[in-house]
PDB file of C-alpha atoms in Angstrom:
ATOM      1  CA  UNK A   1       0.000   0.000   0.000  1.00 45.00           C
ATOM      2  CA  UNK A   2       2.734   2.714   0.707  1.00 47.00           C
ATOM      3  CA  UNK A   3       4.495   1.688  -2.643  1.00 49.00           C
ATOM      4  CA  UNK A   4       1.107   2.301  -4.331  1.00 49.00           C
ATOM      5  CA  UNK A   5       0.602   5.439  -2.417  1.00 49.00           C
ATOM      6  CA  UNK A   6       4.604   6.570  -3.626  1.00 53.00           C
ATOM      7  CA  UNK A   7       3.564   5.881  -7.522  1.00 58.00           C
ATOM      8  CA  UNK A   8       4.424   9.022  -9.492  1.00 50.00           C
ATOM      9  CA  UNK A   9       1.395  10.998 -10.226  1.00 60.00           C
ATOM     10  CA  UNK A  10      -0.349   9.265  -6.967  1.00 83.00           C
ATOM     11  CA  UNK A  11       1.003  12.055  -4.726  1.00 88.00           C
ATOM     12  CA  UNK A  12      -0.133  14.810  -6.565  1.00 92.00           C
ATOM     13  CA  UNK A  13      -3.356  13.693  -7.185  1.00 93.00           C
ATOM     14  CA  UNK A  14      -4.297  12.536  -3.451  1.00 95.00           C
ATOM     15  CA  UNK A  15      -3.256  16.383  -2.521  1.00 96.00           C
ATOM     16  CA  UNK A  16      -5.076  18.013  -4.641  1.00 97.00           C
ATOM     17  CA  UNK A  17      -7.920  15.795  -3.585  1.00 96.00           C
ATOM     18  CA  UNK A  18      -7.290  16.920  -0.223  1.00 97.00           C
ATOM     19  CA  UNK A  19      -7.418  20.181  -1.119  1.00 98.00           C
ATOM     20  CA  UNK A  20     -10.968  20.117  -3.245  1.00 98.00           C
ATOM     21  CA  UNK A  21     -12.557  18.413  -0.244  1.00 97.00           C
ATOM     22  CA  UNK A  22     -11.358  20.971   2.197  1.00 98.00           C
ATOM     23  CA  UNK A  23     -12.460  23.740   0.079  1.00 98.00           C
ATOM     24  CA  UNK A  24     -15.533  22.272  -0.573  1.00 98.00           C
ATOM     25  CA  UNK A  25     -15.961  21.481   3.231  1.00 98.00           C
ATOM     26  CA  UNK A  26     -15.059  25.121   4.536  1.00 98.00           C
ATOM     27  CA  UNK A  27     -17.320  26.538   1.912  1.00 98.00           C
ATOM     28  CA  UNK A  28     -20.266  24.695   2.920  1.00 97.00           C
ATOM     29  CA  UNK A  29     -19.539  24.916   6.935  1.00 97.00           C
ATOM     30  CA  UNK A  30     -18.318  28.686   7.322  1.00 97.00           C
ATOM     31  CA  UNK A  31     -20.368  29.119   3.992  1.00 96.00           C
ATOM     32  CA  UNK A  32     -23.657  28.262   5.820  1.00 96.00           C
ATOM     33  CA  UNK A  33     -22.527  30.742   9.076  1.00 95.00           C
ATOM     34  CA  UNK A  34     -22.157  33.568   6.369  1.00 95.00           C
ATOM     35  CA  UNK A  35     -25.719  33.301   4.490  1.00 96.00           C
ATOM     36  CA  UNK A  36     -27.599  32.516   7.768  1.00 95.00           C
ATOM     37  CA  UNK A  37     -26.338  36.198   9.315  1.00 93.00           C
ATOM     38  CA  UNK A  38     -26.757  37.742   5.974  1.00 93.00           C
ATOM     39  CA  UNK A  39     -30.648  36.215   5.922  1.00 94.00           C
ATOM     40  CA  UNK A  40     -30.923  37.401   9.219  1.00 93.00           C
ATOM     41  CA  UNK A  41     -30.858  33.394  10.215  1.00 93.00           C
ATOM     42  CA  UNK A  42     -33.241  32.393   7.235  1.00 94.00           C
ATOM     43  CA  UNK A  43     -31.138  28.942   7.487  1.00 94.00           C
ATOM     44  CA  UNK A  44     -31.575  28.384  11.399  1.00 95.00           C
ATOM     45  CA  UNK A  45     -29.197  25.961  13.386  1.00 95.00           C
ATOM     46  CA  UNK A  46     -30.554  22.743  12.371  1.00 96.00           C
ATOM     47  CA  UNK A  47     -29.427  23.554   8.305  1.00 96.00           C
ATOM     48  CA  UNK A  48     -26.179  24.950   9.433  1.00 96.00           C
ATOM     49  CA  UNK A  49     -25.317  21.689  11.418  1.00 96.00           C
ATOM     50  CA  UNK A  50     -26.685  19.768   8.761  1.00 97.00           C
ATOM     51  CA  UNK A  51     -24.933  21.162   5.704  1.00 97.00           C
ATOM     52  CA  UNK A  52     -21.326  20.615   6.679  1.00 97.00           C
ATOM     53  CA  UNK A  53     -22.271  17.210   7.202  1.00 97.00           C
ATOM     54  CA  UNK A  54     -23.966  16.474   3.804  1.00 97.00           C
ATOM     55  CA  UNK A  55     -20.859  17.929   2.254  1.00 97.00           C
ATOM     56  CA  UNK A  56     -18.773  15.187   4.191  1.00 96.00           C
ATOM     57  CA  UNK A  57     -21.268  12.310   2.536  1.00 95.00           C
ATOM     58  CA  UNK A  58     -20.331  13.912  -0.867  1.00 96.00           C
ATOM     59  CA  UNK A  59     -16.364  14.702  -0.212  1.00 95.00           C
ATOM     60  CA  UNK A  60     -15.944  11.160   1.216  1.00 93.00           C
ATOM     61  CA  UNK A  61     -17.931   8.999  -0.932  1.00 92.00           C
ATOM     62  CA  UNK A  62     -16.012  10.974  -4.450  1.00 91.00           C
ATOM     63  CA  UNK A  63     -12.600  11.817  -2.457  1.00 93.00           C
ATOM     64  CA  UNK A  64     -12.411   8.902  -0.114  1.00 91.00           C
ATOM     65  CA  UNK A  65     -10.614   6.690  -2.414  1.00 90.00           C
ATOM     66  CA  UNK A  66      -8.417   9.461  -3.781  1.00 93.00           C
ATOM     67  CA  UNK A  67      -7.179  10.998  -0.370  1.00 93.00           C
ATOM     68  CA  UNK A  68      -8.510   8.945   2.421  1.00 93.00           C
ATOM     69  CA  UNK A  69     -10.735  12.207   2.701  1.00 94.00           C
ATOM     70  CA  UNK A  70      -9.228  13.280   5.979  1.00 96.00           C
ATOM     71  CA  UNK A  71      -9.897  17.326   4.919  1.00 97.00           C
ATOM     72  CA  UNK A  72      -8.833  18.007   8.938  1.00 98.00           C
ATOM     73  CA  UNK A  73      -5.268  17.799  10.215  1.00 98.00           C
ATOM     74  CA  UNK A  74      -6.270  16.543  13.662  1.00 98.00           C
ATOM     75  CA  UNK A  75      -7.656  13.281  11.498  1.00 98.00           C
ATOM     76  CA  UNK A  76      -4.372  13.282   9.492  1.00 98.00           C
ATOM     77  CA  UNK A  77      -2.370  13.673  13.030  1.00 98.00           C
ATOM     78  CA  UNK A  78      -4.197  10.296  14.321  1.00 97.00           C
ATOM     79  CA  UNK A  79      -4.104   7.977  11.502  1.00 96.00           C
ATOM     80  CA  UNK A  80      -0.173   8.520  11.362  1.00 97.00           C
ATOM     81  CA  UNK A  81      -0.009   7.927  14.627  1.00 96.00           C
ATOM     82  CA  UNK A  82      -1.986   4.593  14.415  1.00 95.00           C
ATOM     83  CA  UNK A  83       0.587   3.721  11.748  1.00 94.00           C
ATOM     84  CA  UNK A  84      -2.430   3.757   8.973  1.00 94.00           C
ATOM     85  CA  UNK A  85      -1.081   6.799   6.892  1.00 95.00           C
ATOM     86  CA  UNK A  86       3.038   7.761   6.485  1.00 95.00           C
ATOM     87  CA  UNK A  87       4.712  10.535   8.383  1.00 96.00           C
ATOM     88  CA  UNK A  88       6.456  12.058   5.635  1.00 95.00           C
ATOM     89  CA  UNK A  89       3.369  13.074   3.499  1.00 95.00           C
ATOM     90  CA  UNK A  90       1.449  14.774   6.594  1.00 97.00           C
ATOM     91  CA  UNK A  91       3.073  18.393   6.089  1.00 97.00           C
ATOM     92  CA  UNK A  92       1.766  18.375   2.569  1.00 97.00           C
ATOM     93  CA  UNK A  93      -1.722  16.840   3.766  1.00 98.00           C
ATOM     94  CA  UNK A  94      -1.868  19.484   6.497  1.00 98.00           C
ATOM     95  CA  UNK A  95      -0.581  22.468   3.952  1.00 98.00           C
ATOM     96  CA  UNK A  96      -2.820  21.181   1.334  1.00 98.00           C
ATOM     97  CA  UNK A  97      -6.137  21.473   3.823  1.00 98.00           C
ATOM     98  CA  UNK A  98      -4.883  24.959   4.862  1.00 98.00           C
ATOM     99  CA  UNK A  99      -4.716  25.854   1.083  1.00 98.00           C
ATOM    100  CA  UNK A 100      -8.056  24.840   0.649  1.00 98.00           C
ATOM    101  CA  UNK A 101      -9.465  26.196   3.679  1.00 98.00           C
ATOM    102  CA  UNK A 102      -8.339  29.499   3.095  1.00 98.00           C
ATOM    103  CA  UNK A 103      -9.624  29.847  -0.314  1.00 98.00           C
ATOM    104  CA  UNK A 104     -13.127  28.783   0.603  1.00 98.00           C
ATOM    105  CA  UNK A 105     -12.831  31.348   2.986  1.00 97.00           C
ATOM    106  CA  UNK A 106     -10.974  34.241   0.452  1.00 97.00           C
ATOM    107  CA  UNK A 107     -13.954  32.803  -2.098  1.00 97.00           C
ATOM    108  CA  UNK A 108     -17.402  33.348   0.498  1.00 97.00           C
ATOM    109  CA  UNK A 109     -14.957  37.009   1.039  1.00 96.00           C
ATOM    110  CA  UNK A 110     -15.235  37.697  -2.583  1.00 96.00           C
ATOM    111  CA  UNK A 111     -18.599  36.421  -3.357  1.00 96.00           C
ATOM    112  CA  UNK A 112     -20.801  38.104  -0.261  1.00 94.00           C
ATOM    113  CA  UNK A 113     -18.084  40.576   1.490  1.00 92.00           C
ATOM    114  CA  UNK A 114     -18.221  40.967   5.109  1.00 89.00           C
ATOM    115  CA  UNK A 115     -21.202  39.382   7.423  1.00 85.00           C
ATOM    116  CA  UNK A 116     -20.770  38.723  11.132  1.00 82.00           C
ATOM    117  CA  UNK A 117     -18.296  37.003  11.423  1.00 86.00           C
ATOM    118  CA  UNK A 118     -17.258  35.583   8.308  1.00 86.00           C
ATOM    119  CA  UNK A 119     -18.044  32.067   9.093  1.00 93.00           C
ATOM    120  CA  UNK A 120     -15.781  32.524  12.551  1.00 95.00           C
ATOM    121  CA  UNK A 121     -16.546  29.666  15.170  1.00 96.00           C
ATOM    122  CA  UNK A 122     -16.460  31.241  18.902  1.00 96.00           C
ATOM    123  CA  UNK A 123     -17.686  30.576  21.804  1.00 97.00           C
ATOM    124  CA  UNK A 124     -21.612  31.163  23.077  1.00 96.00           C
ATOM    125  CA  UNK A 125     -22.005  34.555  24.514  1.00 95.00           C
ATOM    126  CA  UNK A 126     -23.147  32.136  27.527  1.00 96.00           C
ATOM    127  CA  UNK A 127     -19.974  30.112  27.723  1.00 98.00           C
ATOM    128  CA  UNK A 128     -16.910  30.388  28.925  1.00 98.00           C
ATOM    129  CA  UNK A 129     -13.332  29.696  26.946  1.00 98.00           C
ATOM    130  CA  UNK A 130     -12.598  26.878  29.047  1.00 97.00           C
ATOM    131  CA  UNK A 131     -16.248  25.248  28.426  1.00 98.00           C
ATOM    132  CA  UNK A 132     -15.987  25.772  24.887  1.00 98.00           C
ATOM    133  CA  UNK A 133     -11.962  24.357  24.960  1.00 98.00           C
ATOM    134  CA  UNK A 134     -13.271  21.391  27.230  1.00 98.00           C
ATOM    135  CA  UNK A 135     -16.049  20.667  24.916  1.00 98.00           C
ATOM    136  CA  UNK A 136     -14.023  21.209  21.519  1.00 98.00           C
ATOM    137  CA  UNK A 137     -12.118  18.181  23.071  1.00 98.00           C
ATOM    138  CA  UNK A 138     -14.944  16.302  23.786  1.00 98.00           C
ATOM    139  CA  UNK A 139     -16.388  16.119  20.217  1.00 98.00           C
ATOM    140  CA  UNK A 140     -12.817  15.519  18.891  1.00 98.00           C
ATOM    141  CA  UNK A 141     -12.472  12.649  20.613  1.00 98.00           C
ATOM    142  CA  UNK A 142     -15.544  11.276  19.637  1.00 98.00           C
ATOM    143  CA  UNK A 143     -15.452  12.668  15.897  1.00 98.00           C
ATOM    144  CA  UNK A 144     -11.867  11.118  15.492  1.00 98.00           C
ATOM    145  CA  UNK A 145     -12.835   7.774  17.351  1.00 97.00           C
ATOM    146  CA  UNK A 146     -15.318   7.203  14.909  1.00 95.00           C
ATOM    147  CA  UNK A 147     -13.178   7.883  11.825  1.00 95.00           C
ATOM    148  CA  UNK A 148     -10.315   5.579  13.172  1.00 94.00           C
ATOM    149  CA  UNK A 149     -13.051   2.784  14.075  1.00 91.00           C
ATOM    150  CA  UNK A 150     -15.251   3.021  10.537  1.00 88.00           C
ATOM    151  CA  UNK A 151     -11.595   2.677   8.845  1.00 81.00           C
ATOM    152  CA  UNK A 152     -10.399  -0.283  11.241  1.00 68.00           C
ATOM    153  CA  UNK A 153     -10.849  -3.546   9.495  1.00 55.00           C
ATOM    154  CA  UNK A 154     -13.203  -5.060  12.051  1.00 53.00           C
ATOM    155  CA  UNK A 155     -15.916  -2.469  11.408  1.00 55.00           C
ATOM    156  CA  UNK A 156     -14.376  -0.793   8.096  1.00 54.00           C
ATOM    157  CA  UNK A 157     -18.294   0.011   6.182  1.00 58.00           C
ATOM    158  CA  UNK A 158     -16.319   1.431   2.816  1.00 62.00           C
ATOM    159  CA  UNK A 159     -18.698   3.858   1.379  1.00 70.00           C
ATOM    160  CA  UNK A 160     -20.833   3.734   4.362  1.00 79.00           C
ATOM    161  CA  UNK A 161     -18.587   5.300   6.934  1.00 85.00           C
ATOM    162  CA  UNK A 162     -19.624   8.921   5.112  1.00 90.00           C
ATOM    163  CA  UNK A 163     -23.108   8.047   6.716  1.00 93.00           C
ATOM    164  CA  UNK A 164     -21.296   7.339  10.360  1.00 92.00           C
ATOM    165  CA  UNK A 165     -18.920   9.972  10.742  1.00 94.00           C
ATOM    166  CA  UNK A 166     -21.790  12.583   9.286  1.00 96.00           C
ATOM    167  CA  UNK A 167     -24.177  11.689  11.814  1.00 96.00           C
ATOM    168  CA  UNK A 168     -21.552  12.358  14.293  1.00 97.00           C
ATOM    169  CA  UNK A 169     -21.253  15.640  12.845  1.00 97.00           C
ATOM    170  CA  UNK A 170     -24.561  15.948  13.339  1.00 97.00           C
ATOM    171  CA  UNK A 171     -25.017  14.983  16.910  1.00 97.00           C
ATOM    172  CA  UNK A 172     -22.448  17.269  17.788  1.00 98.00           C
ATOM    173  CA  UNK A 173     -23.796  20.573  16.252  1.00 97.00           C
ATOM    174  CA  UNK A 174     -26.667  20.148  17.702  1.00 97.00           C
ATOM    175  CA  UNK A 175     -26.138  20.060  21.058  1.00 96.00           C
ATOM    176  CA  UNK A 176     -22.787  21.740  21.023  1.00 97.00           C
ATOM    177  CA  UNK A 177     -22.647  24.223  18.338  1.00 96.00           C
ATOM    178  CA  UNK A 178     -24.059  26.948  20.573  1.00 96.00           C
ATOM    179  CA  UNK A 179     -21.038  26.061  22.818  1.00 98.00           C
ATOM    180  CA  UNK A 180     -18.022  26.321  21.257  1.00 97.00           C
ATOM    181  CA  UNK A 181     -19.331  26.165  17.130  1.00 97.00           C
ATOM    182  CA  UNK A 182     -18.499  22.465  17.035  1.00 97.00           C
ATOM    183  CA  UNK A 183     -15.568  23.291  14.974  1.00 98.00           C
ATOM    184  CA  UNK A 184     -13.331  19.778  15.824  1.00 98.00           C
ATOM    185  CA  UNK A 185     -10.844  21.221  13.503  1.00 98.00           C
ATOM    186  CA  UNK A 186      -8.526  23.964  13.506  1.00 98.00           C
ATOM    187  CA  UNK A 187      -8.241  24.493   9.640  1.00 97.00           C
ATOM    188  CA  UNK A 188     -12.270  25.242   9.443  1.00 97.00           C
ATOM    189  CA  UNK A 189     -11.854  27.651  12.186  1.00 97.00           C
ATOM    190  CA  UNK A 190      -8.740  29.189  11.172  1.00 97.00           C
ATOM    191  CA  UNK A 191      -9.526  30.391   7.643  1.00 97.00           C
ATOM    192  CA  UNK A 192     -12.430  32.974   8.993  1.00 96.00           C
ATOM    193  CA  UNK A 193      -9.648  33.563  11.363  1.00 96.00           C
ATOM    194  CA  UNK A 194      -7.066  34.810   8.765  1.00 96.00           C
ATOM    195  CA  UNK A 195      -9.889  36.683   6.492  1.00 94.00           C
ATOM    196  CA  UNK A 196     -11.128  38.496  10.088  1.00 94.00           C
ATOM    197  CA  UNK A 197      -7.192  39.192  11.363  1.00 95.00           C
ATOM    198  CA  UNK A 198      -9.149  37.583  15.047  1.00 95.00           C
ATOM    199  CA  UNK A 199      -6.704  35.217  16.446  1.00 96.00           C
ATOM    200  CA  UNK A 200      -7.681  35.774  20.176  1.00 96.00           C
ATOM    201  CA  UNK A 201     -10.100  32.697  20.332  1.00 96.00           C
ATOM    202  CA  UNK A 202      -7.962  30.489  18.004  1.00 97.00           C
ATOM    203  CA  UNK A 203      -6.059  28.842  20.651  1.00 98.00           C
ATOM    204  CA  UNK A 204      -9.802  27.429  21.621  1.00 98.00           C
ATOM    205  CA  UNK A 205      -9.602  25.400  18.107  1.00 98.00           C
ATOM    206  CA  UNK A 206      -6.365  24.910  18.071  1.00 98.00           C
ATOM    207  CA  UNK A 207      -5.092  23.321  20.986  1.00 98.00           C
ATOM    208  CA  UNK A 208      -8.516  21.711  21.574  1.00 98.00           C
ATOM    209  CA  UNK A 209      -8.858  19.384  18.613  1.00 98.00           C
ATOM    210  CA  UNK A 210      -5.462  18.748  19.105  1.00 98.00           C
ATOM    211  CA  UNK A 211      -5.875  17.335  22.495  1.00 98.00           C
ATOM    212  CA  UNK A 212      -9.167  15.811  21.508  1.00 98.00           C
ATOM    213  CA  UNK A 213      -7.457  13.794  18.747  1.00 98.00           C
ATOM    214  CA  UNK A 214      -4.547  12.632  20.829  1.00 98.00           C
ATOM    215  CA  UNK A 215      -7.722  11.202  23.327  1.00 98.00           C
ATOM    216  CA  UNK A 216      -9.342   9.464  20.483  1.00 98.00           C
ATOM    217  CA  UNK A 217      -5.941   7.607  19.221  1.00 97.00           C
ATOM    218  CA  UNK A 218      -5.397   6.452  23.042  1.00 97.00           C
ATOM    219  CA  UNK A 219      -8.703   4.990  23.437  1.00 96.00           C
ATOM    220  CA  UNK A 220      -8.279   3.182  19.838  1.00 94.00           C
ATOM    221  CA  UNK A 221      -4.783   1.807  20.885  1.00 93.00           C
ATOM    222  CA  UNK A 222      -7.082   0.237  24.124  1.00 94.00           C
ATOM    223  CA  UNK A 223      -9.419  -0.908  22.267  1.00 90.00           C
ATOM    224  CA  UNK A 224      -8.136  -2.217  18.768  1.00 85.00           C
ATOM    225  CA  UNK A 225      -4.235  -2.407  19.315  1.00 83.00           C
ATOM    226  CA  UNK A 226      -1.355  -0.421  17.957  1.00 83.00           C
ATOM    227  CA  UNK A 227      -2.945  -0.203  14.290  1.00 78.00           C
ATOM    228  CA  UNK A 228      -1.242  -0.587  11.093  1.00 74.00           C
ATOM    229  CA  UNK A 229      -4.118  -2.735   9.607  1.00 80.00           C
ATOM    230  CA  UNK A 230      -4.235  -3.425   5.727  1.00 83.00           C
ATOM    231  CA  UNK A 231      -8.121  -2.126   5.864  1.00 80.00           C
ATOM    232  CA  UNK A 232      -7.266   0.616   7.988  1.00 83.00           C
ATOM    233  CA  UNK A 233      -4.291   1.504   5.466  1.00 87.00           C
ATOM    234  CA  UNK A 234      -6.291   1.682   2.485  1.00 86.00           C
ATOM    235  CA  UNK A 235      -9.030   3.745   4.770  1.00 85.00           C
ATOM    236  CA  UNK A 236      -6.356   6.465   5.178  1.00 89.00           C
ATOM    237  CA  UNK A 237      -4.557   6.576   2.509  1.00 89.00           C
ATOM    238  CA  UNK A 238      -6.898   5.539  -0.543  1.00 83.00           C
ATOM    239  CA  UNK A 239      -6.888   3.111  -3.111  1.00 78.00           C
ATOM    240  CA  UNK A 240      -5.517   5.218  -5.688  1.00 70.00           C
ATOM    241  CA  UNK A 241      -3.307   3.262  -8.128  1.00 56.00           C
ATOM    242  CA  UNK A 242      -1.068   4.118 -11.301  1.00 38.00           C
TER     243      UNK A 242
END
């Protein structure tokens, strides 16, 4: 599987899958924050929870087998360190994703100009930093755990795990997107970021996924091993071949 993945031509094409399916999932999550304070919330919080998660059924079900579809460096961060995905090509996974993320962002700039808070995830007005940091752990852990267990070979589902890992999605917006924005990844969150020049809540995002991520690959290493499985492999790096 790593030979196939180190093909010439494979490399290329697996980042700039990457890349697509982050721009495509920014636009449609910070996309969705943008029209719902220019409408004055005409979408409402149910359709902005739900349409970054439809756009993970599409980017994994067309990208999947390109990429691996992780479109979030905290997901890149675990599979390497479950031994499913090489170390060498996660800078260019995790520059790719930033690429992508900031020109959703630059595009929703160019298309609608300012609104709010250009598609910025914060905390509640009712919530404190450290709830929102606690929680953006939380949902990473879970969010993560169920990418690493749909791609382990006991319970790998192929196409199916788009269905899982959106209905985690899901879950957690709905309950926890007036927390903390249920961002679970620092790229989505720092693209508005850039576009706004607001850093001061991005350690929130940052460091919180982070830690969530780290969570999720120490309860898979209890519960299914060290990793390194050939169904897990394929899961997180693609089938891609020639």
């Amino acid at each position: 599987m790593i030979r196939a993945f180190s093909q010439p031509g494979n490399g290329s094409r697996r980042l700039f899958g990457e890349f697509l399916g982050t721009y495509l999932l920014v636009l449609a999550a910070a996309g969705a924050d943008v029209v719902n304070t220019a409408t004055h919330g005409g979408l409402g919080h149910t359709a902005m929870v739900m349409t970054p998660a439809l756009m993970i059924i599409a980017v994994v079900l067309f990208i999947g087998p390109i990429s691996g579809a992780h479109l979030n460096p905290v997901v890149t961060l675990a599979f390497a360190l479950r031994r499913d995905f090489p170390w060498p090509r996660v800078p260019g996974y995790v520059l790719v994703q930033a690429a992508g993320a900031m020109l959703a962002s630059a595009t929703l700039l160019a298309v609608f100009g300012h609104y709010g808070k250009d598609g910025m995830t914060v905390p509640g007005p009712e919530f404190s930093d450290y709830q929102a940091f606690t929680v953006e752990v939380l949902l990473t852990a879970g969010l993560v755990s169920t990418v690493l267990a749909v791609a382990s070979g006991a319970q790998n589902v192929g196409a199916l795990s788009a269905f899982g890992i959106a209905a985690y999605i899901v879950m957690a917006g709905l309950w926890a997107g007036p927390v903390s924005g249920a961002s679970m990844n620092p790229i989505r969150s720092f693209a508005p970021d850039l576009i706004t020049g607001d850093f001061s809540r991005f350690w929130i995002y940052a460091t919180g996924p982070v830690a969530g991520s780290l969570l999720a690959v120490a309860i898979a290493r209890v519960l299914r091993g060290r990793g390194g499985e050939a169904a897990a492999e394929r899961a997180a790096q693609g089938t891609l071949r020639g």
